[in-house]
Short mmCIF file of N, CA and C and ligand atoms in Angstrom, two decimals:
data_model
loop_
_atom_site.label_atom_id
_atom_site.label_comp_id
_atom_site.label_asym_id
_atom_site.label_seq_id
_atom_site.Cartn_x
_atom_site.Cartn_y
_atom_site.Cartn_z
N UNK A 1 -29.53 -66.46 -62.45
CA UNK A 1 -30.53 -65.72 -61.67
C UNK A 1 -30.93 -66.55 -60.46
N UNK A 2 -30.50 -66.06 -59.45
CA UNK A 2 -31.15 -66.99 -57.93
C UNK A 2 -32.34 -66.59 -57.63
N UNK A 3 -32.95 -67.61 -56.98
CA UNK A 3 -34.66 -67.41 -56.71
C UNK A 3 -34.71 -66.36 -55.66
N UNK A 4 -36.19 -65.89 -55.83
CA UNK A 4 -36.35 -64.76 -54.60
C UNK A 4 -36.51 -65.95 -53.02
N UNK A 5 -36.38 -64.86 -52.19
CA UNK A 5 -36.71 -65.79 -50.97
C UNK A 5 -37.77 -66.27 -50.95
N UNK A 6 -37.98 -67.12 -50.15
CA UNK A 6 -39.23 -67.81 -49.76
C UNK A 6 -40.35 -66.63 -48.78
N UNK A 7 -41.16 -65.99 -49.17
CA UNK A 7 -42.20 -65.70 -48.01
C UNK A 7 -43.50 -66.48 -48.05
N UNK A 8 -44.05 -66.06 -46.77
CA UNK A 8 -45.05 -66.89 -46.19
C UNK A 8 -45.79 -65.85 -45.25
N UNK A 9 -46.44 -66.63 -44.76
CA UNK A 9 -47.80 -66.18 -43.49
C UNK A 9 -47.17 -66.30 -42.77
N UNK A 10 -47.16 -65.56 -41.00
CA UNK A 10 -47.16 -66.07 -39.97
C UNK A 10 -47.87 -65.24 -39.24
N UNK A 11 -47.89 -65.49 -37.91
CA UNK A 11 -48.88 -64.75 -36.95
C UNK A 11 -48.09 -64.86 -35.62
N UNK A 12 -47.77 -63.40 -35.60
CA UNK A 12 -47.26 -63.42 -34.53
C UNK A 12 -48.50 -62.63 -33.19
N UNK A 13 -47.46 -63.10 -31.97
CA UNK A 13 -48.38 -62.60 -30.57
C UNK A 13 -47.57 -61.62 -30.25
N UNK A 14 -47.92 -60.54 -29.82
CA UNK A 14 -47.78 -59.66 -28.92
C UNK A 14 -48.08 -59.58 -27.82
N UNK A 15 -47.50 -59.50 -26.54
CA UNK A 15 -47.79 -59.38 -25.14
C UNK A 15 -46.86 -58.78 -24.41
N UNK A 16 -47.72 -57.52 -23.56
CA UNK A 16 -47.17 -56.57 -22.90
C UNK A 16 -46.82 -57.04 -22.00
N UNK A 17 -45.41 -57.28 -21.21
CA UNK A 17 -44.57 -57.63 -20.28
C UNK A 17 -45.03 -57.37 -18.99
N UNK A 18 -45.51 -57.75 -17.29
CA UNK A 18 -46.19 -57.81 -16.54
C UNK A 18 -47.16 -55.91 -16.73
N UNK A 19 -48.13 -56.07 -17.53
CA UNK A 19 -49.08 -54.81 -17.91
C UNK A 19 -49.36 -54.16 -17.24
N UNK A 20 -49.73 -54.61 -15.87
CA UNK A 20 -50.09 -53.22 -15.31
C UNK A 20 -49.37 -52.75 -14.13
N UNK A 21 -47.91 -53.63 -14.01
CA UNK A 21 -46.87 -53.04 -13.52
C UNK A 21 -46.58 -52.36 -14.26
N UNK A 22 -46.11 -52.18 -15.64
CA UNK A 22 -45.74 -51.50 -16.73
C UNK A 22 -46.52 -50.31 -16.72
N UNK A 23 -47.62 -50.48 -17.00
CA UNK A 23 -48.50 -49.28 -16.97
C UNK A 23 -47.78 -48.20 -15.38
N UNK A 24 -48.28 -49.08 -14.57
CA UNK A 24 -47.81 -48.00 -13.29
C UNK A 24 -46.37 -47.14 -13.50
N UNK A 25 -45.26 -47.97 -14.20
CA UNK A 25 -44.35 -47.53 -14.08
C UNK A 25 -44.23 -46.35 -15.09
N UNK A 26 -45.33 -46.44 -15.97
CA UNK A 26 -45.06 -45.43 -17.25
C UNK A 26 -45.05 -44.15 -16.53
N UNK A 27 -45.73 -43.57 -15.77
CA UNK A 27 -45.91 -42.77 -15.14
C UNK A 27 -45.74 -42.32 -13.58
N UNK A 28 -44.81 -43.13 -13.29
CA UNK A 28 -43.98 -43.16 -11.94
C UNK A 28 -42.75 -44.39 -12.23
N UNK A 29 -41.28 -43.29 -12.78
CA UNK A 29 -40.31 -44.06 -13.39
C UNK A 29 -39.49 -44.57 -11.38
N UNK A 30 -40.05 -44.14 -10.58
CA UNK A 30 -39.36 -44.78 -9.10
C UNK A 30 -39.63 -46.27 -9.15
N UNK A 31 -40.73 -46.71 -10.07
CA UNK A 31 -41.14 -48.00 -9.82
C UNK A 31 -39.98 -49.21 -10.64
N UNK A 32 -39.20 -48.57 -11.27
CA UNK A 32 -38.11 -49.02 -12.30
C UNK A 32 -37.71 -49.89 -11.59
N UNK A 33 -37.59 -51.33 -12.31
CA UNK A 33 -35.96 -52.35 -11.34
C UNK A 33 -36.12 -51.92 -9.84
N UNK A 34 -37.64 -52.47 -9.51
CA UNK A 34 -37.46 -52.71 -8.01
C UNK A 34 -38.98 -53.20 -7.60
N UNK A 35 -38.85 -54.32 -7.03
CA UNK A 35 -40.22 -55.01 -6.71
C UNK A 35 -41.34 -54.32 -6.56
N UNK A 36 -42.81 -54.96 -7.44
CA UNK A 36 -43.82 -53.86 -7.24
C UNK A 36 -45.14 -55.11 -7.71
N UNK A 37 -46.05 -54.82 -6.95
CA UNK A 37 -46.93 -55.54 -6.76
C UNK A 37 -48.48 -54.62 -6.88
N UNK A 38 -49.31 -54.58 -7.85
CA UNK A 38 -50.83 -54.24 -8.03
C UNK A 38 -51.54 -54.80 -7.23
N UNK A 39 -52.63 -53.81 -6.67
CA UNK A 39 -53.44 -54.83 -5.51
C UNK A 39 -54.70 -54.59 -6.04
N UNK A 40 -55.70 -55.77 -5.64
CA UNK A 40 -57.30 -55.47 -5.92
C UNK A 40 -57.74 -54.73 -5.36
N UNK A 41 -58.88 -54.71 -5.96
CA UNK A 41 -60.04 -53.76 -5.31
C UNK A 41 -59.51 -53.51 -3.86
N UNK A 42 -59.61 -52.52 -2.85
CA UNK A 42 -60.15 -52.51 -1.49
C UNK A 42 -58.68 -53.09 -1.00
N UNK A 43 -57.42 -53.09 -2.05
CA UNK A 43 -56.33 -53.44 -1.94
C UNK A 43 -56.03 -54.44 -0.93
N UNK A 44 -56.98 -55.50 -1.37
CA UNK A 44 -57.02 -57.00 -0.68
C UNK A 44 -55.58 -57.71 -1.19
N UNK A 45 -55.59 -58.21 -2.47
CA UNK A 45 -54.66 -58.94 -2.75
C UNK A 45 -53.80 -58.44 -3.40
N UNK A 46 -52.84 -59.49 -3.85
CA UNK A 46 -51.54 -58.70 -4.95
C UNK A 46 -52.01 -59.57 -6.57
N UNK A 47 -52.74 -58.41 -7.41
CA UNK A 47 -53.14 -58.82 -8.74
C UNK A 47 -52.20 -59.11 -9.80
N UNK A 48 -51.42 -58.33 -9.94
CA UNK A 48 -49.87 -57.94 -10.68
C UNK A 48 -49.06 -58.28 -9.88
N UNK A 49 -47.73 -58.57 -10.21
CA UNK A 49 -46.53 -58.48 -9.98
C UNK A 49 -45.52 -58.37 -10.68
N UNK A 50 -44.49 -57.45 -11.23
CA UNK A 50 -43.14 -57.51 -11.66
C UNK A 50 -42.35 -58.29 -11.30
N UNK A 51 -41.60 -58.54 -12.46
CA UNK A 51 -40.71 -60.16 -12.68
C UNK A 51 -40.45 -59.71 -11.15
N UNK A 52 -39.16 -58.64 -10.57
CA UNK A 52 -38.71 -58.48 -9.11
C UNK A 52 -39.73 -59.34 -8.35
N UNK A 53 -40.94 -58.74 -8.25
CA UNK A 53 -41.51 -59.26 -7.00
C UNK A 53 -42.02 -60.79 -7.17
N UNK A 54 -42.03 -61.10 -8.69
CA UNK A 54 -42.11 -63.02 -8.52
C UNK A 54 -40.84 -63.51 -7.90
N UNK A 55 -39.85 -62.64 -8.58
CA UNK A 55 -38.53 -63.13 -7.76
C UNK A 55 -38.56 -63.36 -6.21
N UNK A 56 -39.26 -62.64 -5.31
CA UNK A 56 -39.22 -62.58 -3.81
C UNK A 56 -40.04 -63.56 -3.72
N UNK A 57 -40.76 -64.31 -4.69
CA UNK A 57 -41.89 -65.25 -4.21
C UNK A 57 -42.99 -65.00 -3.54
N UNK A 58 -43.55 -63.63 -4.48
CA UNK A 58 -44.65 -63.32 -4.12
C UNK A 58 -45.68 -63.94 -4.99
N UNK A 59 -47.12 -64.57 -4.49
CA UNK A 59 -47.55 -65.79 -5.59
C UNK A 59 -48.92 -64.68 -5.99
N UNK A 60 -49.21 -65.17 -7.07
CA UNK A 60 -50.95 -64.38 -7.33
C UNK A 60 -51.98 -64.30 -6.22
N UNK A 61 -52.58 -63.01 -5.97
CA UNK A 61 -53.52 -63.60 -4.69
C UNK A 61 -53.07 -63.61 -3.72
N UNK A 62 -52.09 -63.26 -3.41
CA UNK A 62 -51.45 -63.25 -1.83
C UNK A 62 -51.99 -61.90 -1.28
N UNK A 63 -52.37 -62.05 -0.03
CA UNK A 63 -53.27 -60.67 0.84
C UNK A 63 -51.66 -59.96 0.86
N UNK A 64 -52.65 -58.60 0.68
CA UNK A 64 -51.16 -57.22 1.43
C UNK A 64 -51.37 -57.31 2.57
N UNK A 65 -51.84 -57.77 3.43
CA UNK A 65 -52.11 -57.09 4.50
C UNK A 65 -50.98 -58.37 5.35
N UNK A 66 -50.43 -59.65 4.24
CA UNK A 66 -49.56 -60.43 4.97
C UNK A 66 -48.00 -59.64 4.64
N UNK A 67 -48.27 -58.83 4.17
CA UNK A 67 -46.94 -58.51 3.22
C UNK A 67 -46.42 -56.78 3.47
N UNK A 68 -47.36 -55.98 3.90
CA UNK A 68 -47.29 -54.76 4.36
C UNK A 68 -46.30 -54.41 5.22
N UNK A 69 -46.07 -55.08 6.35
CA UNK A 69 -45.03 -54.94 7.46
C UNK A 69 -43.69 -54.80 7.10
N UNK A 70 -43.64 -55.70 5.97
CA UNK A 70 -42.32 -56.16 5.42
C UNK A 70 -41.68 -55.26 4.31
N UNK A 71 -42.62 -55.15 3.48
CA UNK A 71 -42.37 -54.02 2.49
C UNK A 71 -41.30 -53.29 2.16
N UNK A 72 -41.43 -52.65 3.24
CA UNK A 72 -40.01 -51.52 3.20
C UNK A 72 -38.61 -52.20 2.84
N UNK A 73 -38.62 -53.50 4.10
CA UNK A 73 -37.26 -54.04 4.13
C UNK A 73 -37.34 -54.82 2.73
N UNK A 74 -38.67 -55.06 2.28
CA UNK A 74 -37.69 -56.10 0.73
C UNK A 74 -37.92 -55.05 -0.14
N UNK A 75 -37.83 -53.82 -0.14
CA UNK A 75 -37.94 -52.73 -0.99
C UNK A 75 -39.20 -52.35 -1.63
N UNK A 76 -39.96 -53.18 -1.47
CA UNK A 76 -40.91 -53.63 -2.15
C UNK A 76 -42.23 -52.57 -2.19
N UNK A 77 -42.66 -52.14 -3.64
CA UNK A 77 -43.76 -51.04 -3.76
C UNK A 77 -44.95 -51.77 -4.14
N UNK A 78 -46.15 -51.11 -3.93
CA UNK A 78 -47.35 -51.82 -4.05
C UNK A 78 -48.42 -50.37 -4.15
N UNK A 79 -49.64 -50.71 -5.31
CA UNK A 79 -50.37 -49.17 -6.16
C UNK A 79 -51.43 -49.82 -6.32
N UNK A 80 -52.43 -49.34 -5.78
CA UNK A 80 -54.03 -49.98 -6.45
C UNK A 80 -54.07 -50.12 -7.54
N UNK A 81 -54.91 -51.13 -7.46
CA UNK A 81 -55.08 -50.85 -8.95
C UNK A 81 -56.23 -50.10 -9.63
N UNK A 82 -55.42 -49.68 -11.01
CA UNK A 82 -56.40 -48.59 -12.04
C UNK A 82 -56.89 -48.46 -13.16
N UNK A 83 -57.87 -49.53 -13.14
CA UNK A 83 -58.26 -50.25 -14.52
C UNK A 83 -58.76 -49.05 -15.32
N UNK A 84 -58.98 -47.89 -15.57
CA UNK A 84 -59.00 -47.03 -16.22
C UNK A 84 -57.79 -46.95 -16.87
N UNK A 85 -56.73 -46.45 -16.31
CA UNK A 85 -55.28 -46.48 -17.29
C UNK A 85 -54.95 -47.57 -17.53
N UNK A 86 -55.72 -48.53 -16.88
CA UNK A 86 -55.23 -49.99 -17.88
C UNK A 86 -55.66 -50.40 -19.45
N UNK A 87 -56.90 -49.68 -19.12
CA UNK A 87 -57.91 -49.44 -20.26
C UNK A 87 -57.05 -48.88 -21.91
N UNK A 88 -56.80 -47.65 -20.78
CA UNK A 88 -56.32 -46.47 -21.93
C UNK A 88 -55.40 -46.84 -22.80
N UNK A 89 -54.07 -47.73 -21.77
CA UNK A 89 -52.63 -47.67 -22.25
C UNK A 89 -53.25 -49.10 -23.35
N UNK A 90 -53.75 -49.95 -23.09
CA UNK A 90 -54.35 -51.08 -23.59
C UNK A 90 -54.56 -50.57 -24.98
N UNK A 91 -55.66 -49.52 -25.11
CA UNK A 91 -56.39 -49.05 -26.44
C UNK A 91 -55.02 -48.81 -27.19
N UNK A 92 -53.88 -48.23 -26.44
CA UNK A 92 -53.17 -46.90 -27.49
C UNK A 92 -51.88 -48.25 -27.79
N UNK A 93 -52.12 -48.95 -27.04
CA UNK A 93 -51.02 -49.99 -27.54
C UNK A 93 -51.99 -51.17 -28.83
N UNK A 94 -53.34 -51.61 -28.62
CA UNK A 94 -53.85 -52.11 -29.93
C UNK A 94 -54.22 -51.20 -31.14
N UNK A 95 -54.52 -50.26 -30.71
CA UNK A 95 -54.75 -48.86 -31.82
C UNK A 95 -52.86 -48.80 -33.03
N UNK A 96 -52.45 -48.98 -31.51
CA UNK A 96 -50.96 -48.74 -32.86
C UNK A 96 -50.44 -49.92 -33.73
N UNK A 97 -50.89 -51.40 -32.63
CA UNK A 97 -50.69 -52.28 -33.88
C UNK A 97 -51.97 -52.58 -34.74
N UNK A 98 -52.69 -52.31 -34.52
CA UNK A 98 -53.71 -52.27 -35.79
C UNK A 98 -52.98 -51.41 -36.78
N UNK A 99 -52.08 -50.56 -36.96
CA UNK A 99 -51.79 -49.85 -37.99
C UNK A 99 -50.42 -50.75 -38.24
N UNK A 100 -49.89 -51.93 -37.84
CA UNK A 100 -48.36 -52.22 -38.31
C UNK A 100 -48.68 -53.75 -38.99
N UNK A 101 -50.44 -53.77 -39.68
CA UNK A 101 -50.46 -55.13 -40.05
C UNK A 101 -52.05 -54.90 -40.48
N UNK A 102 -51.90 -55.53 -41.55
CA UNK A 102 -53.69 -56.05 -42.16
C UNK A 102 -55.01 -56.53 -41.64
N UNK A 103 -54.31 -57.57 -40.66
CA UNK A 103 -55.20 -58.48 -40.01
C UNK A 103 -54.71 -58.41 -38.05
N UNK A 104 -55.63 -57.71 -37.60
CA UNK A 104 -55.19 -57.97 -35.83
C UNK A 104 -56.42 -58.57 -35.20
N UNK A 105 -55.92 -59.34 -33.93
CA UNK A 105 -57.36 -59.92 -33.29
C UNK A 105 -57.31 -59.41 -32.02
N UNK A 106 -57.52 -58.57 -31.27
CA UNK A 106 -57.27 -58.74 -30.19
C UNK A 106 -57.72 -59.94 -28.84
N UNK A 107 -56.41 -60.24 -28.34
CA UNK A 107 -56.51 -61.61 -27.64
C UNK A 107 -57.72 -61.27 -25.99
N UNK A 108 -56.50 -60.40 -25.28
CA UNK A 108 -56.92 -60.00 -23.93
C UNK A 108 -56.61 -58.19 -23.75
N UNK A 109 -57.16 -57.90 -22.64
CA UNK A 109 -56.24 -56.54 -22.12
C UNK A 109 -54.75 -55.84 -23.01
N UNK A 110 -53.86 -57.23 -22.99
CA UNK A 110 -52.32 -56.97 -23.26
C UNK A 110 -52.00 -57.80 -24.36
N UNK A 111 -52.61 -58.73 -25.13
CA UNK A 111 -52.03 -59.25 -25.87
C UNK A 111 -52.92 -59.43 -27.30
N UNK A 112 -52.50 -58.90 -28.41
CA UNK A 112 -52.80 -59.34 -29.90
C UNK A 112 -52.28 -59.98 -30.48
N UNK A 113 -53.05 -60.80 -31.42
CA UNK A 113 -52.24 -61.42 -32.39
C UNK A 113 -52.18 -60.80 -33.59
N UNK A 114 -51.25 -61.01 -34.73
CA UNK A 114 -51.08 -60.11 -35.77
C UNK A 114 -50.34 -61.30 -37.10
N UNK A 115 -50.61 -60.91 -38.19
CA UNK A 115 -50.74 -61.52 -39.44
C UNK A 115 -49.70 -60.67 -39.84
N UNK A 116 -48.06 -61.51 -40.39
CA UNK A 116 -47.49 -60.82 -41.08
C UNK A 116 -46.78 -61.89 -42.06
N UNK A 117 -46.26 -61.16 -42.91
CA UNK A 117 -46.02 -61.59 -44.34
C UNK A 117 -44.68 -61.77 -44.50
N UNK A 118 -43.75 -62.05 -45.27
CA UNK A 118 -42.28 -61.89 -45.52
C UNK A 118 -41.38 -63.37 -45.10
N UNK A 119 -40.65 -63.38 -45.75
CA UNK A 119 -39.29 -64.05 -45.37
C UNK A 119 -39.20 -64.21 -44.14
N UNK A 120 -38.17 -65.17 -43.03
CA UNK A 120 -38.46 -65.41 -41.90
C UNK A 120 -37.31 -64.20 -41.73
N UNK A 121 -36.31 -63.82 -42.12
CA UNK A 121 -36.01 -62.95 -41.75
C UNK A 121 -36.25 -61.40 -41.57
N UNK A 122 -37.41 -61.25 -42.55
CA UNK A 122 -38.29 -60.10 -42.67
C UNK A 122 -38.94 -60.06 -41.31
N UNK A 123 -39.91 -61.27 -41.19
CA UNK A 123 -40.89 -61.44 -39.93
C UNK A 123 -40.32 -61.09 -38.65
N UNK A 124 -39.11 -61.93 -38.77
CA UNK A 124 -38.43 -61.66 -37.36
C UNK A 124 -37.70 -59.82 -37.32
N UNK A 125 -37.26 -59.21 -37.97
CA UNK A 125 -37.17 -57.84 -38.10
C UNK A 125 -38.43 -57.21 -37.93
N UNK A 126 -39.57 -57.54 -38.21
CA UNK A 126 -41.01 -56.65 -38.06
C UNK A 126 -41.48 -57.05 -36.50
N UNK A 127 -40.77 -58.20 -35.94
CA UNK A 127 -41.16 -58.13 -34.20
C UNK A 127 -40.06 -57.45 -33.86
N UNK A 128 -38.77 -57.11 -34.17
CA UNK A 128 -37.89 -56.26 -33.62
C UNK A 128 -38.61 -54.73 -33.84
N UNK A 129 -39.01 -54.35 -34.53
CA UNK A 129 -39.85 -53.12 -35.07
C UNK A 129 -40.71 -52.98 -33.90
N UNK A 130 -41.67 -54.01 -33.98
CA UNK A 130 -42.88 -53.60 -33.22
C UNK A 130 -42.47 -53.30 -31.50
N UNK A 131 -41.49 -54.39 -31.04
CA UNK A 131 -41.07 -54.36 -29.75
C UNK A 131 -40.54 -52.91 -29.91
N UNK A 132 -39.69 -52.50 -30.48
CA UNK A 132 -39.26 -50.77 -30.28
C UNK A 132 -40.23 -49.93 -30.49
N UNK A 133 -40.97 -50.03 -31.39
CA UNK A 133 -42.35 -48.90 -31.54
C UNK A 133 -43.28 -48.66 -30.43
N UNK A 134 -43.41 -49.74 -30.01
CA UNK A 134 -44.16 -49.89 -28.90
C UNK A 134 -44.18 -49.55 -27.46
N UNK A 135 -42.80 -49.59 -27.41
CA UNK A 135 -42.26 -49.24 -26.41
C UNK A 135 -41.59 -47.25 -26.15
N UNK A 136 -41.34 -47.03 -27.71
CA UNK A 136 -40.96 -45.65 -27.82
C UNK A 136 -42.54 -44.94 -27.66
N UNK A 137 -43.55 -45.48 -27.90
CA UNK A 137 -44.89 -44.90 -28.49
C UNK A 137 -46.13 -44.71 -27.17
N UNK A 138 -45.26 -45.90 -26.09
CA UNK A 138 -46.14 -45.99 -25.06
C UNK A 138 -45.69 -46.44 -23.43
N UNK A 139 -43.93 -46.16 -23.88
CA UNK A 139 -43.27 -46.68 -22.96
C UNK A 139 -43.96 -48.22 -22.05
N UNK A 140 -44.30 -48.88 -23.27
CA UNK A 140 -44.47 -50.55 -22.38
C UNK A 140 -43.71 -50.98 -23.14
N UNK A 141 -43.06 -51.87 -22.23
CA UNK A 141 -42.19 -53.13 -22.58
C UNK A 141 -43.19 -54.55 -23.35
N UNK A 142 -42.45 -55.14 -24.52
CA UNK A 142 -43.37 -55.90 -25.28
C UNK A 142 -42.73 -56.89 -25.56
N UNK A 143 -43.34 -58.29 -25.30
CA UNK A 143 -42.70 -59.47 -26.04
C UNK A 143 -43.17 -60.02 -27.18
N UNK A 144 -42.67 -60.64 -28.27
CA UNK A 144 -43.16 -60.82 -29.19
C UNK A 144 -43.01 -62.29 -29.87
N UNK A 145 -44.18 -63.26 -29.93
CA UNK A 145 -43.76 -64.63 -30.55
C UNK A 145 -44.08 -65.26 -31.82
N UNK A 146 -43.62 -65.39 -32.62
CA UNK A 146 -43.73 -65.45 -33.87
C UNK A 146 -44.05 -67.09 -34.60
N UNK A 147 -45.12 -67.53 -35.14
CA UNK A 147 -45.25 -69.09 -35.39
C UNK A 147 -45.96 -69.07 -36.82
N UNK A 148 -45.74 -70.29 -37.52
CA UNK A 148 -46.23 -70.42 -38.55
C UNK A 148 -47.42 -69.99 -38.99
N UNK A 149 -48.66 -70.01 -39.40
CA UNK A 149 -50.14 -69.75 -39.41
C UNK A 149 -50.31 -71.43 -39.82
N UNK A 150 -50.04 -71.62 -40.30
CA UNK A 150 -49.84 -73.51 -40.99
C UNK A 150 -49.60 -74.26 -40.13
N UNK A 151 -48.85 -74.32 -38.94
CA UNK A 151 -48.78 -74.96 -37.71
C UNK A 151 -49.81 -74.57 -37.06
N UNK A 152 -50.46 -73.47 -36.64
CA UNK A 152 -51.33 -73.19 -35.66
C UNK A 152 -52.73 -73.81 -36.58
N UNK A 153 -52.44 -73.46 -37.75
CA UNK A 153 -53.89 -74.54 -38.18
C UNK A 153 -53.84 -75.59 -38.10
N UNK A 154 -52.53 -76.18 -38.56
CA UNK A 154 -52.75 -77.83 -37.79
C UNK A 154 -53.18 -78.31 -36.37
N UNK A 155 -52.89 -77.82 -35.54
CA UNK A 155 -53.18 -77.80 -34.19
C UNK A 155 -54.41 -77.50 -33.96
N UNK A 156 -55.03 -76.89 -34.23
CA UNK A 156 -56.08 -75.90 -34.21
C UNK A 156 -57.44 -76.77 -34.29
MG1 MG B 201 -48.73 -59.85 -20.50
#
């Protein structure tokens, strides 16, 4: 008779992939795979950016108004921002992992942490889960990092 596997605790993070580019794009799929930048209030600065537009070396905080001219030629889209649907998509993305686990904390806006149980190969299949659920459920893209609970208490 071989032993059962080993399970354990861990706690994994969840974090929605640049959020409120994501968000924008949920509902304007033109914004897909192509530089896009959130601006503040009174669309002063660039708040957000998609991986694309870090790629062009656009930094946090950079004024539109240095970057407007150019736009077109680096393809580049830019959307006020709308902390209302940031709100929303936020709720319906912690609302659903509160239901895929016992224990959730929410961290920020985009990111929870979550308490799961199992074998490391279980654990790591339940962040493959959540990254697809999440994404079928709310069209955001999700990363997911998975660490001991026993390490983070040591540290801690
Ligand atoms: Mg994030």
């Amino acid at each position: 008779m071989s032993a059962p596997p080993l399970t354990d605790d861990y706690i994994a993070l969840v974090d929605v992939n640049s959020f409120y580019v994501s968000a924008e794009r949920v509902f304007d799929p033109r914004l897909i795979d192509r530089p896009v930048v959130v601006l503040s209030n009174n669309d002063g600065c660039c708040v957000a950016m998609s991986r694309e537009a870090k790629d062009l070396g656009i930094p946090f905080g950079y004024p539109w108004f240095k970057l407007q001219a150019s736009a077109d030629k680096l393809g580049l889209a830019a959307r006020s921002s709308n902390y209302e649907l940031y709100g929303e998509m936020s709720a319906r993305v912690m609302g659903l992992l509160s239901r895929m686990s016992m224990w959730t904390e929410v961290y920020s806006i985009d990111e929870a942490f979550l308490g799961l149980r199992g074998t490391l190969d279980e654990v790591h299949a339940a962040g493959e889960h959540i990254k697809r659920e999440i994404l079928r459920l709310t069209g955001l893209p999700v990363c997911v990092g998975i660490a001991k609970t026993t390490g983070i208490a040591e540290y801690s």
